[in-house]
Short mmCIF file of C-alpha atoms in Angstrom, two decimals:
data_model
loop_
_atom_site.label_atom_id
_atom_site.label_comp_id
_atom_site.label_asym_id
_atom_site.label_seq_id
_atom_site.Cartn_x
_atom_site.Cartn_y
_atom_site.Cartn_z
CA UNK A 1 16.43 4.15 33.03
CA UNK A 2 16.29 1.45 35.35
CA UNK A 3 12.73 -0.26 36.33
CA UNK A 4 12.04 -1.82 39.47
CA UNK A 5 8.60 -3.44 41.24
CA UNK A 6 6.03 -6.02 39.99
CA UNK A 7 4.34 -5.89 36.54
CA UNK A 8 0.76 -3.99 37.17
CA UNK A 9 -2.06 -6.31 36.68
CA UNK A 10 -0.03 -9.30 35.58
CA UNK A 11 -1.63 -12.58 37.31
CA UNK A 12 0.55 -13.95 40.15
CA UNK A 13 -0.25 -17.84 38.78
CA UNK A 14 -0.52 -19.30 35.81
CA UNK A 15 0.13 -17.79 31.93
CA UNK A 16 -1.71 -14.62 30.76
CA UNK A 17 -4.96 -15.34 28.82
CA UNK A 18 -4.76 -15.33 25.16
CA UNK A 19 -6.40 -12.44 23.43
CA UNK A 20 -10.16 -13.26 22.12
CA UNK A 21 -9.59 -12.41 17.89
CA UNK A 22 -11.32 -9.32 18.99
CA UNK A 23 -8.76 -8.46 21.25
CA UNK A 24 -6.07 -8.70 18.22
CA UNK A 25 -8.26 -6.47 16.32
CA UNK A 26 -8.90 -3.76 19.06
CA UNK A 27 -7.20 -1.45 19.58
CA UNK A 28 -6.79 -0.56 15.93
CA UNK A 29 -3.15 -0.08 16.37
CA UNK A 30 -2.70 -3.65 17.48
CA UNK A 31 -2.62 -4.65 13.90
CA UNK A 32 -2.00 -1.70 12.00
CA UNK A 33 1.10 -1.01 13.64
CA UNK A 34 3.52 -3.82 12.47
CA UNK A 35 1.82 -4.14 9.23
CA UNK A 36 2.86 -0.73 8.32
CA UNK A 37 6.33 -1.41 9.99
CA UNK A 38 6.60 -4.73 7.95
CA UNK A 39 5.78 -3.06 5.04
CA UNK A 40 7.94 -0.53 5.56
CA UNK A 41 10.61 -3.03 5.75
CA UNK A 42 9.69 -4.40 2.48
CA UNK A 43 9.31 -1.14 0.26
CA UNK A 44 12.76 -0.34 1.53
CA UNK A 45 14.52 -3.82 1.09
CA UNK A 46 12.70 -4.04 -2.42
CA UNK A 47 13.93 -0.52 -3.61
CA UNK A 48 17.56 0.21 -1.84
CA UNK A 49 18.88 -3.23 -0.81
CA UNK A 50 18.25 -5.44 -3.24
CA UNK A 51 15.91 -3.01 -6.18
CA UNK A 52 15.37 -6.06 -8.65
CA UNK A 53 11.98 -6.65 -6.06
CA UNK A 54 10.72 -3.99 -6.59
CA UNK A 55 7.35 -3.82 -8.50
CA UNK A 56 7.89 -4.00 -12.40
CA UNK A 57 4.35 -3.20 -13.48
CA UNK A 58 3.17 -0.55 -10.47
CA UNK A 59 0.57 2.44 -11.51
CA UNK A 60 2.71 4.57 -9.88
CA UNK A 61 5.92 3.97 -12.27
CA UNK A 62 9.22 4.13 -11.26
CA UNK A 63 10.58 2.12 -8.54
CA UNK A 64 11.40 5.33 -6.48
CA UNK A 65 7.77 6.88 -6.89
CA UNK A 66 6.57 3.38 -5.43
CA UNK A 67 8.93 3.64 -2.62
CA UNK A 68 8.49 7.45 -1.72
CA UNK A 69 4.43 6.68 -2.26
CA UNK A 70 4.36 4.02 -0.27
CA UNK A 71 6.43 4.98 2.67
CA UNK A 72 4.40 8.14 3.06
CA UNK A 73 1.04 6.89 2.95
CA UNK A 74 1.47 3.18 3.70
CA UNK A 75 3.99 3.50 6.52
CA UNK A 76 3.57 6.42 7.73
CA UNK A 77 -0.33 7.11 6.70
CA UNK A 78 -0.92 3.53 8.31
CA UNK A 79 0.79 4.21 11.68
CA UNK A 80 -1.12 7.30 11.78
CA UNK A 81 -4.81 5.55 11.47
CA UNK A 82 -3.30 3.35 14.10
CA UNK A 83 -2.61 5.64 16.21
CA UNK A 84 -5.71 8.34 16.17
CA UNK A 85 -8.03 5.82 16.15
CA UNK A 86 -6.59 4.04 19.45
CA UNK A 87 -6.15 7.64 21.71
CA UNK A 88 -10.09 8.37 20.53
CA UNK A 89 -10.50 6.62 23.90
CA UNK A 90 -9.01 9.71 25.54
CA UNK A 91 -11.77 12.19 24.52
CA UNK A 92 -14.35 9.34 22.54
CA UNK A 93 -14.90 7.44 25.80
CA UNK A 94 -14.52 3.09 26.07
CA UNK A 95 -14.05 2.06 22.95
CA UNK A 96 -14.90 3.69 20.27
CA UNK A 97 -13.93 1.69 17.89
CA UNK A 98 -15.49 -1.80 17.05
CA UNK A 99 -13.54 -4.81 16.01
CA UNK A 100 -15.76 -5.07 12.31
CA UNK A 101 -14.44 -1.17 11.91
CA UNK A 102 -10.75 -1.96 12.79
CA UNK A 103 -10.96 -4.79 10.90
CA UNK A 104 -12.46 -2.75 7.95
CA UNK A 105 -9.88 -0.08 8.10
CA UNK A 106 -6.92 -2.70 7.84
CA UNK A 107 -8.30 -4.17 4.42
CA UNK A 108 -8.78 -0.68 3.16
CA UNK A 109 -5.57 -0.52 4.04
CA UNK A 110 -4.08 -3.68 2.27
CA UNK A 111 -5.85 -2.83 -0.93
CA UNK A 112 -4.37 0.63 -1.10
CA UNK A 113 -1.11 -1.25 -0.97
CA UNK A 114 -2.22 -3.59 -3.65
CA UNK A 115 -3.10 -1.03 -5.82
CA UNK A 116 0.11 0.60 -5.79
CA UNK A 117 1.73 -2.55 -6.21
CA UNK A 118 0.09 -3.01 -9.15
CA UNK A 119 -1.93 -6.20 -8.26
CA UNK A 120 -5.31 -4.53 -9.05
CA UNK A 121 -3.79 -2.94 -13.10
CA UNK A 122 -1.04 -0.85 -14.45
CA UNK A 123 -3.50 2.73 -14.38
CA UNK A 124 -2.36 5.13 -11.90
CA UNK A 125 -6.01 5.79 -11.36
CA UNK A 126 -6.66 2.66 -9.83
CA UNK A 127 -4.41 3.65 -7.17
CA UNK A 128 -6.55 6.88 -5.96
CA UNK A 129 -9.88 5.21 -5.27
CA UNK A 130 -8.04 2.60 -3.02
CA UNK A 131 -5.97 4.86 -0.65
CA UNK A 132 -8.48 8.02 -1.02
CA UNK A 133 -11.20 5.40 0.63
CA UNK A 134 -8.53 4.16 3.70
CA UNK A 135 -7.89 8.02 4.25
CA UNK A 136 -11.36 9.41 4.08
CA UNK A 137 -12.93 5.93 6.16
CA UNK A 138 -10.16 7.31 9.23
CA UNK A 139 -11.34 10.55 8.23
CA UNK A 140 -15.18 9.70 8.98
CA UNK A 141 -14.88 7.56 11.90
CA UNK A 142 -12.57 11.17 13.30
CA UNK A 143 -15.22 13.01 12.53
CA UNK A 144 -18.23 10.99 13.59
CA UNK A 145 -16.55 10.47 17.22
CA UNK A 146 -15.56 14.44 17.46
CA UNK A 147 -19.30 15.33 16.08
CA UNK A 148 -20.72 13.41 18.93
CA UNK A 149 -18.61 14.09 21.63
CA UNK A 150 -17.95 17.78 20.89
CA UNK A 151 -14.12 16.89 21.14
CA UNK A 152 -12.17 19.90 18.63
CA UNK A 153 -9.51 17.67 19.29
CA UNK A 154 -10.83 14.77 17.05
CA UNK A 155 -11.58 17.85 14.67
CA UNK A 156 -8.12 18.61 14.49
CA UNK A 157 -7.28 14.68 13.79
CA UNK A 158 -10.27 14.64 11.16
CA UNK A 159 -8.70 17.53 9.08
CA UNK A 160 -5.30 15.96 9.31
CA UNK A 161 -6.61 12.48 7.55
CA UNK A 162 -8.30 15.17 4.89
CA UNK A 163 -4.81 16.47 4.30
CA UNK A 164 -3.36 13.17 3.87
CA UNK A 165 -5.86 12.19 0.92
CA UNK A 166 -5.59 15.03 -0.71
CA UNK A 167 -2.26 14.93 -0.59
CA UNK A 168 -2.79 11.41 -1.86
CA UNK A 169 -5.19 13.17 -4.69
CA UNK A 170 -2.61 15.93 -5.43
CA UNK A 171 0.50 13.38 -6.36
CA UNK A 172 -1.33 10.93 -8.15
CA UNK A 173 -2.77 13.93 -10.39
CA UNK A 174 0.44 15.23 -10.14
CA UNK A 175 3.70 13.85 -10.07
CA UNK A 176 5.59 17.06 -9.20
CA UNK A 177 3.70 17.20 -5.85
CA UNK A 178 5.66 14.29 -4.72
CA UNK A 179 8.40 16.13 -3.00
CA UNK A 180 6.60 19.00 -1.34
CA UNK A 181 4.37 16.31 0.60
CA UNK A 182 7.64 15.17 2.23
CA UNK A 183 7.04 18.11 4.47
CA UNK A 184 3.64 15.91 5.76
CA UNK A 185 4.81 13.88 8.80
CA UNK A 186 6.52 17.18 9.62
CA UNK A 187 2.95 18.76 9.52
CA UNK A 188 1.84 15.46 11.40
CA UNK A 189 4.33 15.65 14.35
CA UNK A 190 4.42 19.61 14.87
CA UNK A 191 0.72 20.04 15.05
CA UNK A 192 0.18 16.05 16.86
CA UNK A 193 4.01 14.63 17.72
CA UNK A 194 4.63 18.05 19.85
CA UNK A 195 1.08 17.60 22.31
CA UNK A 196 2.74 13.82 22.52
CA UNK A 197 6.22 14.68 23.44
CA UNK A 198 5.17 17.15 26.32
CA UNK A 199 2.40 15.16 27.72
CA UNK A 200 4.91 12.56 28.48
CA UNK A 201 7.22 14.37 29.11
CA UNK A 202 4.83 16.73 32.03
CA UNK A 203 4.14 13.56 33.60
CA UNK A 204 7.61 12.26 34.16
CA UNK A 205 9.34 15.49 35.27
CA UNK A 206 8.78 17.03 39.02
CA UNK A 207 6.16 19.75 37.70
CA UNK A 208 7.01 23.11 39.70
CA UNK A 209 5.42 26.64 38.91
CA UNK A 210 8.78 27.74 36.41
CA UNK A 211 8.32 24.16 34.38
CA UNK A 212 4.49 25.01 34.00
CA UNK A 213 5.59 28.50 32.21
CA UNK A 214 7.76 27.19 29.98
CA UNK A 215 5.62 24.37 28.87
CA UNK A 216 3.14 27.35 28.22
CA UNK A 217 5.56 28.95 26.41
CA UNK A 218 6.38 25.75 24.62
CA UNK A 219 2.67 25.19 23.70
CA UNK A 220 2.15 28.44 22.72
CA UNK A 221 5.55 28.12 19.59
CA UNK A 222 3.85 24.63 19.02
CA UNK A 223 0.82 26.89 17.61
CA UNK A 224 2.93 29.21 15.70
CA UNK A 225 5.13 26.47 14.00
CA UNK A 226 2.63 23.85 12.88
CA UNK A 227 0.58 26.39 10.77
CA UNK A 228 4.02 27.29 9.29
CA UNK A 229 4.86 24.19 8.14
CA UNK A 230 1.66 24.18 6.37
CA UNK A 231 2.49 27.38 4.77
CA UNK A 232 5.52 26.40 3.25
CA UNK A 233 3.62 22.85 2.00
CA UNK A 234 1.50 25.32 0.14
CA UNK A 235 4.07 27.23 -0.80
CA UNK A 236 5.94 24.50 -2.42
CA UNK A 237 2.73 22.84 -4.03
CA UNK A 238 2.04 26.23 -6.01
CA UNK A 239 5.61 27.64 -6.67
CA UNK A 240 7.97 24.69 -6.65
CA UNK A 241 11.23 23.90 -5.61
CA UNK A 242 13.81 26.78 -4.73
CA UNK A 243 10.91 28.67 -2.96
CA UNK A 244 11.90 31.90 -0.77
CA UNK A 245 8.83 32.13 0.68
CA UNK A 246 8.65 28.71 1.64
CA UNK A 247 12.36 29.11 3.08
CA UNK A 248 12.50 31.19 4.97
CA UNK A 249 8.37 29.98 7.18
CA UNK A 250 11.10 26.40 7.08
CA UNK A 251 13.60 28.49 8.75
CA UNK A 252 11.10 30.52 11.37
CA UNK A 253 9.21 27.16 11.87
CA UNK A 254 12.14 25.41 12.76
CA UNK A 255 13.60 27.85 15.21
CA UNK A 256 10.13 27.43 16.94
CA UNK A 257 10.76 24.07 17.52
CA UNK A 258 13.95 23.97 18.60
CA UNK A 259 13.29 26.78 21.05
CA UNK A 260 9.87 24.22 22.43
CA UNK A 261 12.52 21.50 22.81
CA UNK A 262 14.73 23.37 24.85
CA UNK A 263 11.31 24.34 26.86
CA UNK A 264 10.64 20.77 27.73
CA UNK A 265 14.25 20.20 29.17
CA UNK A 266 14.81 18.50 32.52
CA UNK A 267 17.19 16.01 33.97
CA UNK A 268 14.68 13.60 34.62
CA UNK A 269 14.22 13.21 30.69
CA UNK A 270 16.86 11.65 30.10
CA UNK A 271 16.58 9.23 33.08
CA UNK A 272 13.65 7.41 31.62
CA UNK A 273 13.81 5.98 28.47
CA UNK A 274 10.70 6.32 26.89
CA UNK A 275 10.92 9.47 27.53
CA UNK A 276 14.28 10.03 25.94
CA UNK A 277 13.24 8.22 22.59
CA UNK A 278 10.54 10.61 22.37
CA UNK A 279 12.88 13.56 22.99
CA UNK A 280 16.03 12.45 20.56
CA UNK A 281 13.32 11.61 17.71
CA UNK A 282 11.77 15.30 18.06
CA UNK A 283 15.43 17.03 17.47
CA UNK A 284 15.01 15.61 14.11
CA UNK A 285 12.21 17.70 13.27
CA UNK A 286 13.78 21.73 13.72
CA UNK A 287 16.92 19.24 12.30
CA UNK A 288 15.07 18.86 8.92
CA UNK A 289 13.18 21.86 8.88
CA UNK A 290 16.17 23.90 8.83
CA UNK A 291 18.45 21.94 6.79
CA UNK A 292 15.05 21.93 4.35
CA UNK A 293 14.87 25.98 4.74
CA UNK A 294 18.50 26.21 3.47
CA UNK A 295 18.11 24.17 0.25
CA UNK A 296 15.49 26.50 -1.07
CA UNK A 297 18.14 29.01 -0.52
CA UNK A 298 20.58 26.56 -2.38
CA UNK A 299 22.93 26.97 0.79
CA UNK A 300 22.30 23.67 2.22
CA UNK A 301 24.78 21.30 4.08
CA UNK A 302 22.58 18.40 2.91
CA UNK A 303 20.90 17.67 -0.68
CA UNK A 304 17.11 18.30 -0.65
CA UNK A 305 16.41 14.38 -0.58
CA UNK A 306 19.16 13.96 2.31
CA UNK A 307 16.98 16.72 4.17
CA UNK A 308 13.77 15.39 3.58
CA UNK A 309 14.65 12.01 5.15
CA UNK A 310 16.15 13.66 8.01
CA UNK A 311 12.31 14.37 8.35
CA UNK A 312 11.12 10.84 7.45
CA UNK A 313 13.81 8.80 8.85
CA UNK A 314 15.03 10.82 11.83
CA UNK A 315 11.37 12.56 12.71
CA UNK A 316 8.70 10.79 11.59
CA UNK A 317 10.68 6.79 11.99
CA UNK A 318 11.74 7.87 15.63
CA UNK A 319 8.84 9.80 16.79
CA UNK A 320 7.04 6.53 15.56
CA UNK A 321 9.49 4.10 17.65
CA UNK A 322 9.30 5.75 20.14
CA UNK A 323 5.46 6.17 20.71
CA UNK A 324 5.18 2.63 19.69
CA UNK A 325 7.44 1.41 22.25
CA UNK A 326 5.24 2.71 24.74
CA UNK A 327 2.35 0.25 23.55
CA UNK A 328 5.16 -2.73 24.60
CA UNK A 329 6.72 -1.49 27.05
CA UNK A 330 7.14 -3.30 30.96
CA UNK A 331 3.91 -2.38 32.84
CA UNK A 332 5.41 -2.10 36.60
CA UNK A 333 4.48 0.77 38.65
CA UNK A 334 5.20 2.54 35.99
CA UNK A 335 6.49 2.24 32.04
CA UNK A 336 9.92 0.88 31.06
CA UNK A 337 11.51 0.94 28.15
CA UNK A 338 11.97 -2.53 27.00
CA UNK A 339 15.30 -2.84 26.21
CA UNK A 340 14.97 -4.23 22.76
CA UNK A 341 13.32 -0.98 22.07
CA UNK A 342 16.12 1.16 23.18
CA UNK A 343 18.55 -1.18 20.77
CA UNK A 344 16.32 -0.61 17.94
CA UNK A 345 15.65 2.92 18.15
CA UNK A 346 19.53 3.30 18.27
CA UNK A 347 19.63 0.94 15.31
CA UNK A 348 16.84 3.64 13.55
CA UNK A 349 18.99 7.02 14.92
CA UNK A 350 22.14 5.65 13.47
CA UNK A 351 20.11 5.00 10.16
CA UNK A 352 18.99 8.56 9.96
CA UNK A 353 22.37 9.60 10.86
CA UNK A 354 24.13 7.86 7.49
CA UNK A 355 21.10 9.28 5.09
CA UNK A 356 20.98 12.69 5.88
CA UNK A 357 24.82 12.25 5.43
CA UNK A 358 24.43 9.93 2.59
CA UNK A 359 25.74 12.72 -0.15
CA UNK A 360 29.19 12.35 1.48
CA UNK A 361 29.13 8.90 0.82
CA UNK A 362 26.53 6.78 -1.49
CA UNK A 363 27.55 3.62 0.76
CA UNK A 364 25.89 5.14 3.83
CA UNK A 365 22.68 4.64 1.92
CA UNK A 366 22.77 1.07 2.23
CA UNK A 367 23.92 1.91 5.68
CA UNK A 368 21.08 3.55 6.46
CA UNK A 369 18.49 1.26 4.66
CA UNK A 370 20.02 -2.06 6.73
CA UNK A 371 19.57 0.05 9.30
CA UNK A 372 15.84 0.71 8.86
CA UNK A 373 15.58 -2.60 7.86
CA UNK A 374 16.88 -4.51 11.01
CA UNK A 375 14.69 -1.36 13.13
CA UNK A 376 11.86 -2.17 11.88
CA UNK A 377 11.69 -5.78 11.76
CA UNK A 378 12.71 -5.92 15.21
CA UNK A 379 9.55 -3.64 15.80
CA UNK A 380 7.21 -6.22 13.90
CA UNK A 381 9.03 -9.07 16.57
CA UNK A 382 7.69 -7.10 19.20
CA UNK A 383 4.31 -5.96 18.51
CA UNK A 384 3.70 -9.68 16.78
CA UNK A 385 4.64 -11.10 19.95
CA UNK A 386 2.34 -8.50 21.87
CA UNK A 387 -0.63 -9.76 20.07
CA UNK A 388 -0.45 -13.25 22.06
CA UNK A 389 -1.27 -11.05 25.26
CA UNK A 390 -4.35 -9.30 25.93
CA UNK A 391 -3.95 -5.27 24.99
CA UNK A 392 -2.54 -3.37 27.87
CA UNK A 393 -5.20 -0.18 28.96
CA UNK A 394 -4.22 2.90 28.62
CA UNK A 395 -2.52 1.66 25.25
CA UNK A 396 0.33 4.34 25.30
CA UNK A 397 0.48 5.82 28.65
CA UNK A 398 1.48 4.54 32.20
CA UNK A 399 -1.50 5.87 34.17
CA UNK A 400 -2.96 4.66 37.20
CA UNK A 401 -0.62 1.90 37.20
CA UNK A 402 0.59 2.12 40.73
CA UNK A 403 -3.41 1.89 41.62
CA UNK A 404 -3.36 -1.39 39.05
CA UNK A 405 -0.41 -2.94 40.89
CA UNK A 406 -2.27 -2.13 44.35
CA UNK A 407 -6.16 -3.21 43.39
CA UNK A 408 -5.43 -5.82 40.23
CA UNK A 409 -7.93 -3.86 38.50
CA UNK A 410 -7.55 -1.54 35.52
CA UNK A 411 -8.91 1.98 36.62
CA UNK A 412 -6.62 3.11 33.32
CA UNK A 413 -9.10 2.65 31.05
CA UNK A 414 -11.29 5.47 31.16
CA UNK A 415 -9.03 7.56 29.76
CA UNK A 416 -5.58 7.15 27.71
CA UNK A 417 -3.54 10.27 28.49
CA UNK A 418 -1.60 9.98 25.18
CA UNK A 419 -2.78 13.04 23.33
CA UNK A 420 -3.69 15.27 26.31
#
């Protein structure tokens, strides 16, 4: 995991410029990114390390419907705007996004989290018009870039925001949809988080005619497992808990992805860290699925909530680090892993560890919430301190930086290879 040569485009005298305000705002995730992650920090402090902070008078009720609310579509709903609307560049052209937009999107954002907080009145209704609007404006802009461009990928991106409010729509009109939605992020990463994984992981392997079949082969369970998941979110919405159907497309969908992990495999994973991250957070999702597929059967090794945040913590946190890092990570010939990042992502893994073994032992769930805690505010150090720099281009990939390093210029920035 070692990196060696001189930072790509970093000026050989004198400091680095400091960012124009439009430079903090653009890209999107700039900003969105360690809000959610503080936030993230404080829903879980509030509710499992010290719960007397946590909201008295929030629309949503108890303090565990605000914390499961907000981590899903604060944390994990915010990262996600982040992140789609930062790789449009790859298929929306130079920046598709305007700093008024990104700048609209994050106070959509804050007032959804003000409404569930409670700051904006005590009805539950209030709550729906603020998130439904931060969904549906990523939603739009999605949809508006993919109209325009003819890009079925942004299509793809655009129904996935849909999902998300009307998941949002579905729990606030009714409560029992709560822990179905759960299976969400899993949605999020099989359909989006799997494309990620072996992009990355295509470019930092040696790429011979057998590794192009099985990342065929990979792609090809990737398009068979993501529709299950939705299936079984369906399934779960209309039947309930202790669902047949919906265990055994859990147990089918997360044999698919354990088979398109093993597909990606090469020695040279595990030699870059980035790389790695990206790989140990995606064993949490056939993880979950599974261990998910065997509590409908009642047969599970884990409590439904302890397999659910196998999903949240283990999946959807680490496949989140781990992209993240990417946006922070040393720019030399090509991207490092910052070491900080590898510390806190194996601050984040050990979390996940303790709660999805947390009904062995109810101290491992302040284990595991000190562990998210000190993650995540380690990831809000970083990406705060990024924002004094100017935004690196391509935001989450490495390319073209041997040709930076050479010319000083950025050739990176037509395209951003993150969801090819």
């Amino acid at each position: 995991m070692e990196c060696k040569g001189r930072a790509a485009g970093r000026r050989r005298h004198g400091r680095p410029a400091i960012p124009r305000p439009s430079g903090i705002l653009v890209p999107p995730y700039r900003l969105l990114f360690p809000a959610a992650a503080l936030w993230s920090v404080v829903v879980v402090t509030a509710t499992v390390l010290t719960p007397g902070w946590a909201p008295q008078d929030s629309p949503l009720g108890s303090a565990g419907s605000w914390h499961a609310h907000e981590m899903l579509f604060g944390f994990v709903g915010g990262i996600f705007a982040g992140y789609v609307l930062t790789a449009m560049r790859s298929w929306a052209g130079r920046r598709p996004v305007s700093a008024r937009t990104a700048a609209l999107v994050l106070a959509l954002w804050v007032l959804a989290r003000l409404a569930a907080w409670g700051a904006l009145g005590t009805d539950a209704m209030l709550v729906l018009p603020a998130s439904v609007a931060f969904l549906v404006t990523v939603a739009i802009l999605l949809g508006a870039a993919a109209w325009r461009h003819c890009a079925p990928k942004g299509a793809v991106q655009m129904l996935l925001a849909l999902l998300f409010a009307g998941g949002q729509i579905a729990l606030l009109g009714n409560g029992q949809a709560a822990a179905p939605l759960a299976l969400m992020p899993a949605l999020l990463l099989s359909a989006v988080g799997g494309r990620i994984v072996a992009a990355f992981t295509w470019n930092a392997i040696d790429r011979t005619g057998r590794q192009a079949w099985r990342f065929g082969a990979a792609r090809a369970l990737g398009r068979v497992s993501a529709p299950l998941v939705l299936v079984a979110l369906v399934a779960e919405i209309a039947n309930g808990a202790d669902n047949a159907l919906a265990g055994i497309v859990l147990l089918a969908a997360g044999l698919a992805e354990a088979l398109r992990i093993a597909l990606w495999q090469a020695a040279r994973v595990w030699k870059d860290g980035l790389v790695a991250m990206l790989h140990l957070s995606y064993l949490w999702l056939p993880t979950g699925l599974v261990l998910e597929a065997l509590t409908q059967f009642g047969t599970g090794i884990a409590g439904r909530a302890d397999a659910r945040h196998a999903l949240l913590v283990g999946a959807a946190g680490g496949a989140i680090y781990a992209v993240a890092a990417r946006a922070v990570a040393l720019r030399r010939r090509r991207l490092c892993a910052h070491p900080a990042d590898l510390w806190g992502f194996g601050l984040l893994f050990s979390g996940a560890l303790a709660r999805t073994l947390a009904a062995a032992d109810a101290r491992l769930l302040d284990v595991a919430a000190a562990a998210w805690a000190g993650a995540f505010a380690l990831f809000v150090a970083r990406h705060g301190r990024a924002l004094l720099r100017p935004p690196p281009r391509p935001a989450f990939s490495g390319a073209n930086l041997a040709a930076t390093a050479r010319t000083g210029r950025d050739p990176g920035s037509r395209r951003d290879a993150s969801l090819r």
